[in-house]
Coordinates of C-alpha atoms (C1' of nucleotides) in Angstrom, one line a residue:
Chain Q
M3 CA 94.4 110.3 115.6
A4 CA 93.2 108.5 118.9
T5 CA 94.5 105.5 120.6
G6 CA 92.0 104.8 123.0
R7 CA 90.0 101.9 122.5
P8 CA 86.2 102.3 122.2
T9 CA 84.4 100.2 125.1
H10 CA 83.0 97.4 123.3
T11 CA 79.2 97.3 122.9
A12 CA 77.2 94.2 121.6
D13 CA 74.8 95.8 119.3
R14 CA 74.8 94.0 115.8
G15 CA 76.0 96.0 112.8
R16 CA 78.0 98.4 114.6
P17 CA 81.4 97.1 114.9
A18 CA 83.3 97.6 118.1
N19 CA 86.8 98.3 116.8
R20 CA 86.8 100.2 113.2
G21 CA 88.8 102.8 111.9
R22 CA 92.5 101.8 112.3
G23 CA 91.2 98.8 114.1
I24 CA 91.6 95.4 112.3
P25 CA 95.0 93.8 112.7
E26 CA 96.9 92.6 109.6
A27 CA 97.1 88.9 110.8
T28 CA 93.0 88.8 111.2
V29 CA 92.6 90.4 107.9
A30 CA 94.8 87.7 106.1
R31 CA 92.5 85.1 107.8
L32 CA 89.4 86.7 106.8
P33 CA 89.3 85.2 103.3
L34 CA 90.1 81.7 104.6
Y35 CA 86.7 81.9 106.9
L36 CA 84.8 83.5 104.0
R37 CA 85.8 80.3 101.8
A38 CA 84.5 78.0 104.5
L39 CA 81.7 79.9 105.1
T40 CA 80.6 79.9 101.7
A41 CA 80.9 76.1 101.7
L42 CA 78.7 76.0 104.4
S43 CA 76.1 78.4 102.4
E44 CA 76.1 76.1 99.5
R45 CA 75.0 73.0 101.9
S46 CA 72.3 75.4 103.4
V47 CA 73.7 75.2 107.0
P48 CA 72.3 77.6 108.7
T49 CA 74.5 78.5 111.8
V50 CA 77.7 77.4 112.8
S51 CA 80.1 77.4 116.2
S52 CA 83.3 78.9 116.3
E53 CA 84.8 75.3 116.8
E54 CA 83.6 74.1 113.4
L55 CA 84.1 77.0 111.7
A56 CA 87.8 76.9 112.9
S57 CA 88.2 73.2 112.0
A58 CA 87.2 73.8 108.8
A59 CA 89.1 77.1 108.1
G60 CA 92.3 75.4 109.8
V61 CA 93.0 77.8 112.9
N62 CA 92.0 77.4 116.2
S63 CA 88.4 78.6 117.9
A64 CA 90.3 81.1 120.3
K65 CA 91.8 82.7 117.2
L66 CA 88.5 82.6 115.1
R67 CA 86.5 84.2 118.1
K68 CA 89.4 86.8 118.5
D69 CA 89.3 87.8 114.9
F70 CA 85.6 88.0 115.0
S71 CA 85.7 90.4 117.8
Y72 CA 87.1 92.8 115.7
L73 CA 84.6 92.9 113.4
G74 CA 81.9 93.3 116.1
S75 CA 78.9 90.7 117.9
Y76 CA 77.9 88.6 115.0
G77 CA 77.6 85.7 116.9
T78 CA 75.1 84.3 119.5
R79 CA 75.9 82.7 122.7
G80 CA 75.1 79.3 123.2
V81 CA 73.9 79.3 119.5
G82 CA 77.0 79.9 117.1
Y83 CA 76.9 82.1 114.1
D84 CA 74.5 82.7 111.3
V85 CA 76.2 81.4 108.3
E86 CA 74.3 83.9 105.6
Y87 CA 74.8 87.1 108.0
L88 CA 78.6 86.2 108.9
V89 CA 79.4 85.6 104.8
Y90 CA 77.7 89.1 104.2
Q91 CA 79.6 90.7 107.0
I92 CA 83.1 89.4 106.3
S93 CA 82.5 90.0 102.1
R94 CA 81.7 93.7 103.2
E95 CA 84.3 94.4 105.8
L96 CA 86.8 93.2 102.6
G97 CA 85.3 95.0 100.0
L98 CA 83.9 92.2 98.2
T99 CA 80.4 93.8 98.0
Q100 CA 81.6 96.3 95.0
D101 CA 83.3 95.4 91.7
W102 CA 87.1 95.4 91.2
P103 CA 88.3 95.6 88.0
V104 CA 91.5 94.0 87.5
V105 CA 94.4 93.9 84.9
I106 CA 97.0 91.3 84.4
V107 CA 100.3 92.2 82.7
G108 CA 102.4 89.6 81.1
I109 CA 100.3 86.9 79.1
G110 CA 102.5 83.8 79.6
N111 CA 102.2 80.8 81.2
L112 CA 101.1 82.3 84.6
G113 CA 99.1 85.0 82.9
H114 CA 96.9 82.5 81.1
A115 CA 96.6 80.7 84.3
L116 CA 95.5 83.3 86.0
A117 CA 93.1 84.8 83.3
N118 CA 91.6 81.3 83.8
Y119 CA 91.2 81.1 87.2
G120 CA 87.9 80.4 88.6
G121 CA 88.0 81.9 92.0
F122 CA 88.8 85.4 90.2
A123 CA 85.2 86.2 89.4
S124 CA 83.4 84.6 91.9
R125 CA 84.5 87.2 94.8
G126 CA 84.1 90.4 93.0
F127 CA 87.2 90.5 90.9
R128 CA 86.7 91.3 87.4
V129 CA 89.4 90.6 84.4
A130 CA 89.1 94.3 82.9
A131 CA 91.8 93.4 80.6
L132 CA 94.9 91.3 79.8
L133 CA 97.9 93.1 78.7
D134 CA 101.4 92.1 76.5
A135 CA 104.2 93.5 75.8
D136 CA 105.0 91.2 73.0
P137 CA 103.4 91.6 69.4
A138 CA 103.2 87.8 69.0
V139 CA 101.0 87.8 72.0
V140 CA 98.9 90.8 71.4
G141 CA 95.7 89.9 69.7
T142 CA 95.6 86.1 71.1
S143 CA 92.8 85.2 73.3
A144 CA 93.1 83.9 76.7
A145 CA 89.9 82.9 78.8
G146 CA 88.0 84.7 76.3
L147 CA 89.6 87.7 76.4
P148 CA 91.7 89.6 73.5
V149 CA 95.5 90.5 74.8
R150 CA 95.9 94.0 74.4
H151 CA 99.0 96.1 73.7
M152 CA 100.7 97.6 76.9
D153 CA 100.3 100.9 74.9
E154 CA 96.7 100.8 76.0
L155 CA 97.6 100.6 79.7
E156 CA 96.7 103.9 80.8
D157 CA 93.5 104.3 79.1
I158 CA 92.1 101.2 80.3
V159 CA 93.2 101.9 83.6
E160 CA 91.4 105.2 83.3
D161 CA 88.3 104.3 81.8
E162 CA 87.6 101.1 83.6
Q163 CA 88.6 102.6 86.9
V164 CA 91.0 100.0 87.8
S165 CA 93.0 100.0 90.9
I166 CA 94.5 96.4 91.0
G167 CA 97.0 95.2 89.1
V168 CA 98.2 92.1 88.7
I169 CA 102.1 91.5 87.2
T170 CA 103.2 88.3 85.9
T171 CA 105.9 89.5 83.8
P172 CA 109.4 88.7 83.6
P173 CA 111.3 90.2 86.4
G174 CA 113.1 92.2 84.0
A175 CA 110.1 94.0 83.1
A176 CA 108.2 94.3 86.5
Q177 CA 109.4 97.1 88.1
Q178 CA 109.0 99.3 84.7
V179 CA 105.4 97.8 84.9
C180 CA 104.8 98.9 88.1
D181 CA 105.9 102.2 87.8
R182 CA 103.2 102.7 84.8
L183 CA 100.4 100.9 86.7
V184 CA 101.0 103.4 89.6
A185 CA 101.3 106.6 87.3
A186 CA 98.1 105.5 85.4
G187 CA 96.5 105.5 88.7
V188 CA 96.5 101.8 90.5
T189 CA 97.3 101.6 94.2
S190 CA 97.6 98.1 94.4
I191 CA 99.7 95.6 93.2
L192 CA 99.7 91.9 93.3
N193 CA 103.5 90.7 92.0
F194 CA 104.1 87.2 90.5
A195 CA 107.5 88.6 89.4
P196 CA 110.5 87.7 91.7
T197 CA 111.6 91.4 92.2
V198 CA 111.5 93.7 94.8
L199 CA 109.1 96.5 93.6
S200 CA 109.8 100.0 95.0
V201 CA 106.1 102.1 95.1
P202 CA 105.2 105.4 96.7
D203 CA 103.4 105.6 100.0
G204 CA 99.5 104.6 99.3
V205 CA 100.5 101.9 97.1
D206 CA 100.0 98.3 98.1
V207 CA 102.2 95.7 97.0
R208 CA 101.7 92.0 98.0
K209 CA 104.1 89.2 96.4
V210 CA 103.4 85.7 95.5
D211 CA 106.8 84.1 95.2
L212 CA 107.3 80.3 94.2
S213 CA 111.1 80.1 94.8
I214 CA 110.7 81.8 98.4
E215 CA 107.9 79.3 99.3
L216 CA 110.0 76.0 98.1
Q217 CA 112.9 77.4 100.0
I218 CA 111.1 77.9 102.9
L219 CA 110.0 74.1 102.6
A220 CA 113.3 73.1 101.8
F221 CA 114.6 75.0 105.3
H222 CA 112.3 72.7 107.5
E223 CA 112.8 69.4 105.5
Q224 CA 116.5 69.7 105.9
R225 CA 115.7 70.3 109.6
K226 CA 113.6 67.0 109.8
A227 CA 116.6 65.4 108.0
G228 CA 118.9 66.8 110.6
E229 CA 116.6 65.7 113.6
E230 CA 115.9 62.1 112.1
A231 CA 119.7 61.4 111.6
E232 CA 120.5 62.2 115.3
Q233 CA 117.3 60.3 116.5
A234 CA 118.9 57.3 114.2
L235 CA 122.0 57.6 116.1
A236 CA 120.7 57.9 119.3
A237 CA 118.5 54.8 119.1
P238 CA 120.7 51.8 119.2
A239 CA 121.9 53.2 122.7
A240 CA 118.3 54.4 124.1
A241 CA 116.7 51.0 122.8
K242 CA 119.7 49.1 124.8
A243 CA 119.1 51.6 127.7
A244 CA 115.5 51.0 127.6
A245 CA 115.7 47.1 127.4
S246 CA 118.2 47.2 130.5
S247 CA 115.4 49.4 132.5
G248 CA 112.5 46.7 132.2
P249 CA 109.1 46.8 130.0
S250 CA 108.0 50.4 128.9
S251 CA 105.0 51.4 127.2
E252 CA 106.9 54.2 125.4
P253 CA 108.2 53.5 122.1
V254 CA 112.1 54.0 122.0
V255 CA 112.3 55.5 118.7
P256 CA 108.7 57.4 117.8
A257 CA 107.5 58.6 114.1
A258 CA 110.4 57.8 112.1
A259 CA 110.8 54.3 112.9
D260 CA 107.8 53.3 111.0
R261 CA 108.7 55.2 107.8
P262 CA 111.7 53.4 106.7
A263 CA 111.8 54.4 103.1
R264 CA 111.5 58.1 104.2
T265 CA 114.1 58.0 106.7
A266 CA 116.6 56.4 104.2
A267 CA 116.6 59.4 102.0
K268 CA 116.7 61.9 104.8
L269 CA 119.5 60.4 106.3
R270 CA 121.2 60.1 103.0
R271 CA 120.4 63.9 102.3
A272 CA 121.4 64.7 106.4
A273 CA 125.0 63.0 105.4
A274 CA 125.4 64.8 102.0
S275 CA 124.6 68.4 103.8
G276 CA 126.6 70.3 105.9
T277 CA 124.0 70.3 108.6
D278 CA 126.1 68.6 111.4
G279 CA 129.2 71.1 111.5
D280 CA 131.3 69.9 108.4
L281 CA 133.7 72.8 107.3
P282 CA 132.0 74.8 104.5
A283 CA 133.2 73.9 101.1
V284 CA 133.2 77.6 99.7
M285 CA 135.1 80.3 101.6
P286 CA 135.2 83.9 101.1
A287 CA 137.6 84.8 98.4
Chain E
M24 CA 115.1 70.9 125.3
A25 CA 117.2 73.1 126.8
T26 CA 115.7 76.8 126.6
G27 CA 118.9 78.7 127.8
R28 CA 120.4 80.5 125.0
P29 CA 124.0 79.8 124.6
T30 CA 126.6 82.9 125.0
H31 CA 127.1 84.3 121.7
T32 CA 130.6 83.6 120.4
A33 CA 131.9 85.4 117.2
D34 CA 133.6 82.7 115.8
R35 CA 133.0 82.0 112.0
G36 CA 131.5 79.0 111.0
R37 CA 130.1 78.1 114.4
P38 CA 126.3 79.6 114.6
A39 CA 125.5 81.3 117.9
N40 CA 121.7 80.1 117.8
R41 CA 121.8 76.5 115.9
G42 CA 119.0 74.1 117.0
R43 CA 115.7 75.2 117.7
G44 CA 117.0 78.7 116.9
I45 CA 116.1 80.5 113.8
P46 CA 112.5 82.3 113.8
E47 CA 110.1 81.7 110.8
A48 CA 110.0 85.3 110.5
T49 CA 113.7 85.0 109.7
V50 CA 113.6 81.9 107.7
A51 CA 111.0 83.5 105.5
R52 CA 113.2 86.8 104.8
L53 CA 116.3 84.6 104.0
P54 CA 115.3 83.7 100.4
L55 CA 115.1 87.5 99.7
Y56 CA 118.5 88.2 101.2
L57 CA 119.9 85.8 99.2
R58 CA 118.2 86.9 95.7
A59 CA 119.6 90.3 96.1
L60 CA 123.3 88.8 97.2
T61 CA 123.2 86.6 94.0
A62 CA 122.5 89.5 92.1
L63 CA 125.1 91.3 93.7
S64 CA 127.3 88.3 93.3
E65 CA 126.5 88.4 89.5
R66 CA 128.1 92.0 89.4
S67 CA 130.8 90.6 91.3
V68 CA 130.3 92.8 94.0
P69 CA 132.8 91.6 96.7
T70 CA 131.3 93.1 100.1
V71 CA 128.2 94.8 101.0
S72 CA 126.9 96.7 104.0
S73 CA 123.5 95.8 106.0
E74 CA 122.3 99.1 104.9
E75 CA 122.9 98.3 101.1
L76 CA 121.9 94.9 101.5
A77 CA 118.7 95.7 103.3
S78 CA 117.5 98.1 101.0
A79 CA 118.1 95.5 97.9
A80 CA 115.8 93.5 99.9
G81 CA 113.2 95.5 100.8
V82 CA 113.5 95.4 104.6
N83 CA 115.3 97.6 107.0
S84 CA 118.9 97.4 108.1
A85 CA 118.1 96.5 111.8
K86 CA 116.0 93.6 110.7
L87 CA 118.5 92.2 108.2
R88 CA 121.4 92.4 111.1
K89 CA 119.2 90.6 113.7
D90 CA 118.3 88.2 111.0
F91 CA 121.6 87.3 110.2
S92 CA 122.9 87.5 114.2
Y93 CA 120.8 84.1 114.3
L94 CA 122.9 82.4 111.7
G95 CA 126.3 83.3 113.3
S96 CA 128.6 86.5 112.8
Y97 CA 129.4 86.8 109.3
G98 CA 130.3 90.1 108.6
T99 CA 133.2 92.4 109.4
R100 CA 132.5 95.6 111.8
G101 CA 133.7 98.6 110.1
V102 CA 133.3 96.7 106.6
G103 CA 130.2 94.5 105.8
Y104 CA 129.4 91.3 104.5
D105 CA 131.5 89.1 102.0
V106 CA 128.8 88.6 99.3
E107 CA 130.2 85.1 98.3
Y108 CA 130.5 83.8 101.6
L109 CA 127.2 84.9 102.8
V110 CA 125.5 83.5 99.5
Y111 CA 127.2 80.0 100.8
Q112 CA 125.9 80.3 104.1
I113 CA 122.6 81.5 104.0
S114 CA 122.3 78.6 100.7
R115 CA 123.2 76.2 103.3
E116 CA 121.1 77.1 105.9
L117 CA 118.3 76.8 103.7
G118 CA 119.0 73.4 102.7
L119 CA 119.9 75.0 99.1
T120 CA 123.2 73.1 98.9
Q121 CA 121.6 69.9 98.4
D122 CA 119.5 68.7 95.3
W123 CA 115.5 68.7 95.7
P124 CA 113.6 66.5 93.8
V125 CA 110.0 67.9 93.1
V126 CA 106.9 66.5 91.6
I127 CA 104.1 68.6 90.3
V128 CA 100.6 67.1 90.5
G129 CA 98.0 68.6 88.0
I130 CA 99.3 69.7 84.9
G131 CA 96.4 72.5 83.9
N132 CA 97.8 75.9 83.1
L133 CA 99.3 76.5 86.6
G134 CA 101.0 73.5 86.2
H135 CA 102.5 74.2 82.8
A136 CA 103.6 77.7 84.1
L137 CA 105.3 76.3 87.3
A138 CA 107.1 73.4 85.3
N139 CA 108.3 76.3 83.0
Y140 CA 109.4 78.5 85.9
G141 CA 113.0 79.2 85.8
G142 CA 113.7 80.1 89.1
F143 CA 112.9 76.5 89.9
A144 CA 116.0 74.7 88.8
S145 CA 118.4 77.6 89.9
R146 CA 118.4 76.9 93.5
G147 CA 118.5 73.3 93.8
F148 CA 115.2 71.9 93.1
R149 CA 114.6 69.6 90.1
V150 CA 111.3 68.7 88.6
A151 CA 111.5 64.7 89.1
A152 CA 107.9 64.4 87.7
L153 CA 104.8 65.9 85.9
L154 CA 101.9 64.1 86.9
D155 CA 98.1 64.3 85.9
A156 CA 95.3 62.0 86.3
D157 CA 93.8 63.2 83.0
P158 CA 94.4 60.6 79.8
A159 CA 94.3 63.5 77.3
V160 CA 96.9 65.2 79.3
V161 CA 99.0 62.4 80.4
G162 CA 101.6 61.8 77.6
T163 CA 101.6 65.2 76.5
S164 CA 105.3 67.2 77.5
A165 CA 105.6 70.7 79.6
A166 CA 108.8 72.0 79.5
G167 CA 110.5 69.6 78.0
L168 CA 109.3 66.7 80.2
P169 CA 106.5 63.9 79.9
V170 CA 103.0 64.0 82.0
R171 CA 103.0 60.7 83.5
H172 CA 100.1 59.1 84.8
M173 CA 99.0 59.6 88.9
D174 CA 99.2 55.9 89.1
E175 CA 103.1 56.5 88.8
L176 CA 102.9 58.9 92.1
E177 CA 104.3 56.1 94.5
D178 CA 107.1 54.6 92.5
I179 CA 108.4 58.1 91.3
V180 CA 108.3 59.2 95.0
E181 CA 110.2 56.4 96.3
D182 CA 112.6 55.9 93.3
E183 CA 113.6 59.6 93.2
Q184 CA 113.6 60.3 96.6
V185 CA 111.0 63.0 96.7
S186 CA 110.3 65.0 99.8
I187 CA 108.6 67.9 98.1
G188 CA 105.5 68.0 96.1
V189 CA 103.3 70.5 94.7
I190 CA 99.7 70.5 94.2
T191 CA 98.2 72.6 91.2
T192 CA 94.9 70.5 90.9
P193 CA 91.6 71.5 90.9
P194 CA 90.4 72.0 94.8
G195 CA 88.1 69.1 94.3
A196 CA 91.2 66.6 94.0
A197 CA 93.6 68.5 96.3
Q198 CA 93.3 66.7 99.7
Q199 CA 93.3 63.1 97.9
V200 CA 96.2 64.0 96.1
C201 CA 97.8 65.8 99.4
D202 CA 96.8 62.0 101.3
R203 CA 98.5 60.1 98.3
L204 CA 101.9 61.9 98.4
V205 CA 102.2 62.0 101.9
A206 CA 101.4 58.1 102.4
A207 CA 104.3 57.9 99.8
G208 CA 106.8 59.8 101.8
V209 CA 106.5 63.3 100.5
T210 CA 106.7 65.7 103.5
S211 CA 106.6 69.1 102.2
I212 CA 104.1 70.3 100.1
L213 CA 103.3 73.8 98.4
N214 CA 99.6 74.1 97.8
F215 CA 98.2 76.1 95.1
A216 CA 94.6 74.6 95.2
P217 CA 92.5 77.0 97.3
T218 CA 91.8 74.2 99.8
V219 CA 92.9 73.8 103.6
L220 CA 94.8 70.5 103.6
S221 CA 95.1 68.4 106.6
V222 CA 98.1 66.4 107.1
P223 CA 99.8 64.6 109.8
D224 CA 102.2 66.0 112.0
G225 CA 105.6 66.0 110.7
V226 CA 104.3 67.0 107.3
D227 CA 104.7 70.9 106.3
V228 CA 102.0 72.4 104.0
R229 CA 102.7 76.1 102.9
K230 CA 100.1 77.6 100.3
V231 CA 99.7 79.9 97.6
D232 CA 96.6 81.2 97.2
L233 CA 95.7 84.6 94.6
S234 CA 92.0 85.0 95.6
I235 CA 93.0 85.5 99.1
E236 CA 95.9 87.5 98.1
L237 CA 93.5 89.8 96.0
Q238 CA 90.9 89.9 98.9
I239 CA 93.5 91.1 101.1
L240 CA 94.3 94.0 98.5
A241 CA 90.9 94.6 98.4
F242 CA 90.3 95.3 102.0
H243 CA 92.9 98.1 102.0
E244 CA 91.8 99.4 98.8
Q245 CA 88.4 99.9 100.2
R246 CA 89.8 101.5 103.4
K247 CA 91.9 104.1 101.2
A248 CA 88.6 104.6 99.6
G249 CA 87.0 105.4 102.8
E250 CA 89.9 107.7 104.1
E251 CA 89.9 109.5 100.7
A252 CA 86.0 110.2 101.1
E253 CA 86.1 111.7 104.6
Q254 CA 89.4 113.7 103.3
A255 CA 87.4 115.2 100.5
L256 CA 84.7 115.8 103.2
A257 CA 86.8 117.7 105.4
A258 CA 88.9 119.5 102.9
P259 CA 86.7 122.5 102.0
A260 CA 86.4 123.1 105.7
A261 CA 89.8 122.4 106.5
A262 CA 90.7 124.9 103.3
K263 CA 88.6 127.5 104.9
A264 CA 90.1 127.3 108.2
A265 CA 93.4 127.5 106.5
A266 CA 92.8 130.6 104.3
S267 CA 91.3 132.4 107.6
S268 CA 94.4 131.6 109.7
G269 CA 96.7 133.0 107.2
P270 CA 99.7 131.6 105.0
S271 CA 101.1 128.1 105.7
S272 CA 103.7 125.9 103.9
E273 CA 101.7 122.7 104.6
P274 CA 99.3 121.5 101.9
V275 CA 95.9 121.1 103.0
V276 CA 94.7 118.2 101.3
P277 CA 97.7 116.0 100.9
A278 CA 98.5 113.0 98.5
A279 CA 95.0 112.8 97.5
A280 CA 94.4 116.0 96.0
D281 CA 97.0 115.7 92.8
R282 CA 95.2 112.5 91.8
P283 CA 91.9 113.6 90.7
A284 CA 91.2 110.8 88.4
R285 CA 92.3 108.2 90.9
T286 CA 90.2 110.1 93.8
A287 CA 87.1 110.6 91.9
A288 CA 87.2 106.3 91.0
K289 CA 87.6 106.2 95.0
L290 CA 84.5 108.2 96.0
R291 CA 82.5 106.6 93.6
R292 CA 83.3 103.2 95.1
A293 CA 83.2 104.8 98.5
A294 CA 79.7 105.8 97.7
A295 CA 78.7 103.0 96.6
S296 CA 80.2 100.4 99.4
G297 CA 78.7 100.1 102.6
T298 CA 81.8 101.8 104.1
D299 CA 79.8 104.6 105.7
G300 CA 77.8 102.9 107.7
D301 CA 75.0 102.2 105.5
L302 CA 72.5 99.3 106.5
P303 CA 73.5 96.3 105.2
A304 CA 71.8 94.9 101.8
V305 CA 71.6 91.2 103.2
M306 CA 70.3 90.4 106.6
P307 CA 70.3 87.1 108.2
A308 CA 67.6 84.8 107.2
Chain Z
dT22 C1' 66.7 75.9 134.5
dA23 C1' 70.7 73.5 132.5
dG24 C1' 73.9 73.4 128.5
dA25 C1' 76.2 75.6 125.4
dT26 C1' 78.9 79.1 123.1
dT27 C1' 80.3 83.7 122.7
dG28 C1' 83.2 87.7 123.6
dT29 C1' 86.9 89.6 126.5
dT30 C1' 90.4 89.3 129.5
dA31 C1' 95.2 88.8 130.6
dA32 C1' 99.0 86.0 130.1
dT33 C1' 102.4 85.0 127.0
dC34 C1' 104.9 84.6 123.0
dG35 C1' 107.3 86.2 119.0
dA36 C1' 108.7 89.8 115.9
dT37 C1' 110.6 94.6 115.1
dT38 C1' 113.1 98.4 116.1
dA39 C1' 116.2 102.0 117.7
dA40 C1' 120.2 102.7 119.7
dC41 C1' 125.3 102.0 121.0
dA42 C1' 129.1 99.3 122.7
dA43 C1' 132.5 96.6 120.1
dT44 C1' 135.8 96.4 117.0
dC45 C1' 137.7 96.0 112.2
Chain Y
dT8 C1' 143.7 106.8 115.1
dA9 C1' 139.3 108.0 113.2
dG10 C1' 135.6 106.5 110.6
dA11 C1' 132.3 102.8 109.9
dT12 C1' 129.9 99.5 110.5
dT13 C1' 128.4 95.2 112.8
dG14 C1' 126.2 92.7 116.6
dT15 C1' 123.8 92.8 120.7
dT16 C1' 120.7 94.6 123.8
dA17 C1' 116.6 96.0 125.7
dA18 C1' 112.1 98.1 124.8
dT19 C1' 107.8 98.4 122.3
dC20 C1' 104.6 96.5 119.5
dG21 C1' 101.7 93.1 117.6
dA22 C1' 99.8 88.1 117.7
dT23 C1' 98.6 84.0 120.0
dT24 C1' 96.5 81.5 123.5
dA25 C1' 93.6 79.5 127.3
dA26 C1' 90.5 80.5 130.2
dC27 C1' 86.0 82.1 131.9
dA28 C1' 82.2 85.4 132.9
dA29 C1' 78.4 86.8 130.2
dT30 C1' 74.4 85.3 128.3
dC31 C1' 71.9 83.0 124.6

DNA sequence: TAGATTGTTAATCGATTAACAATC
DNA sequence: TAGATTGTTAATCGATTAACAATC
């Protein structure tokens, strides 16, 4: 495959960088832009600048323009982007102009929640079937659809041409369900079970993992606590230094000082944790 | 802040690269390693090599060793890593050795699912309260906890020293709920509503968005369809060429050929979509 | 034309990877 | 010691960002 990038031409509708082109990071942001554009479209806003749209999508405008440059030249200098046209182009790029039947396997709390999720149907995705292995659940209904038995998985995938499967089973069942989905012909899997799935080449897996997200937040939260503890310790000395060096417009203790309750909680945590170099409470056996 | 990296020392328990150190990409993988290590620990496996652990976590071993090098030198050359010790070190690094009270706001299907999520409690996270604005929901219970009214939010955050909030409200309510959480002292938010939240500096937001994940899968799925269509078109010619160039051990049409049903579905989709340069069905007004 | 805004460049930053010296 | 495996280096790759020429 050629690695040379084609020279850019500004003709509409002929993307500059098709083929192996669009970076993953850009693909991951296209849905954000699309959502912001859809909101503008509903308000009948005809055009939008990169600055406005970037702000609505929560990114900076340089990144947005770079992202769009991978799709082609869909803007007008001095004016901005045509909202409707961009909605269409991004939808097409993401494959949302076609119908994507999806099966959801595992109809517990989470499966129910997903079946009822509104944003599902709105963007080309259609719940083709809900499946569960539990006879007590099979035959009930969720979001107006009957829950069918796992035995029907292969037939449904074939009959409905399903290429996307959503796994919301308990972790122990996830790999087995994944294997059956893949064997039946599914090539994209969205996995909500906290398990690493192994799949053959050509099958995409994305995972959504509540526990991981919380742990990442906890990491940063702990770090904030540590920083505020340091600031609090440094504050008296700094205040003294500031007092002796005459009037200053800069506050001595920023941000943290005006949120006493929060800081108190964090100091307590910082003291309780091993953040500041305590000996580990557990050592290797 | 000093940018010079301290020289690495191999003493246990004194991480080489603390402070502004650990890259985000590494932080995001620590929970994966921890999960794999916990499983090994439950099986009483005493030590594990980077190769084995990487495989269990679904990454490559070079990446894993690089990741661990940011934490310190916790392995033993020629032997591997002590499972229990590493569980402790990663837990501590992530802040999981302390208690993290969490509030969940919005007790619909998804809120219920999260309240019942087992992985929640197991790793230092504790559901401090379930909150909802709907009087019909307030007073019911989920996962053994009563659903309380939004009015109690501020008191609960203060009393229970909550620093992490989970938003599972409809999108229209998310920003407002977020503002209240932040005003009450919450500094980390996990957002399941499909909305861009704006928060002041010092507050972390992570989002989980089903719709975005599906759209990313659809993008790749569409691309697969396009590629298989190209292969199918190229196949007859390639087969002819191969036939005339004598015996060969390489298959002419790889992968796609042995999954006829799937390929048929994709060819249909490729034909239906604008992938191959059809004129757009929608043009700007 | 003058003002506005895109699309592109180039510099910078951060993440990944393979290879291997250090060392258990 | 010989074999195994870590921790680190350095090369490479991909993503971000600011700046600005192109141009509407």
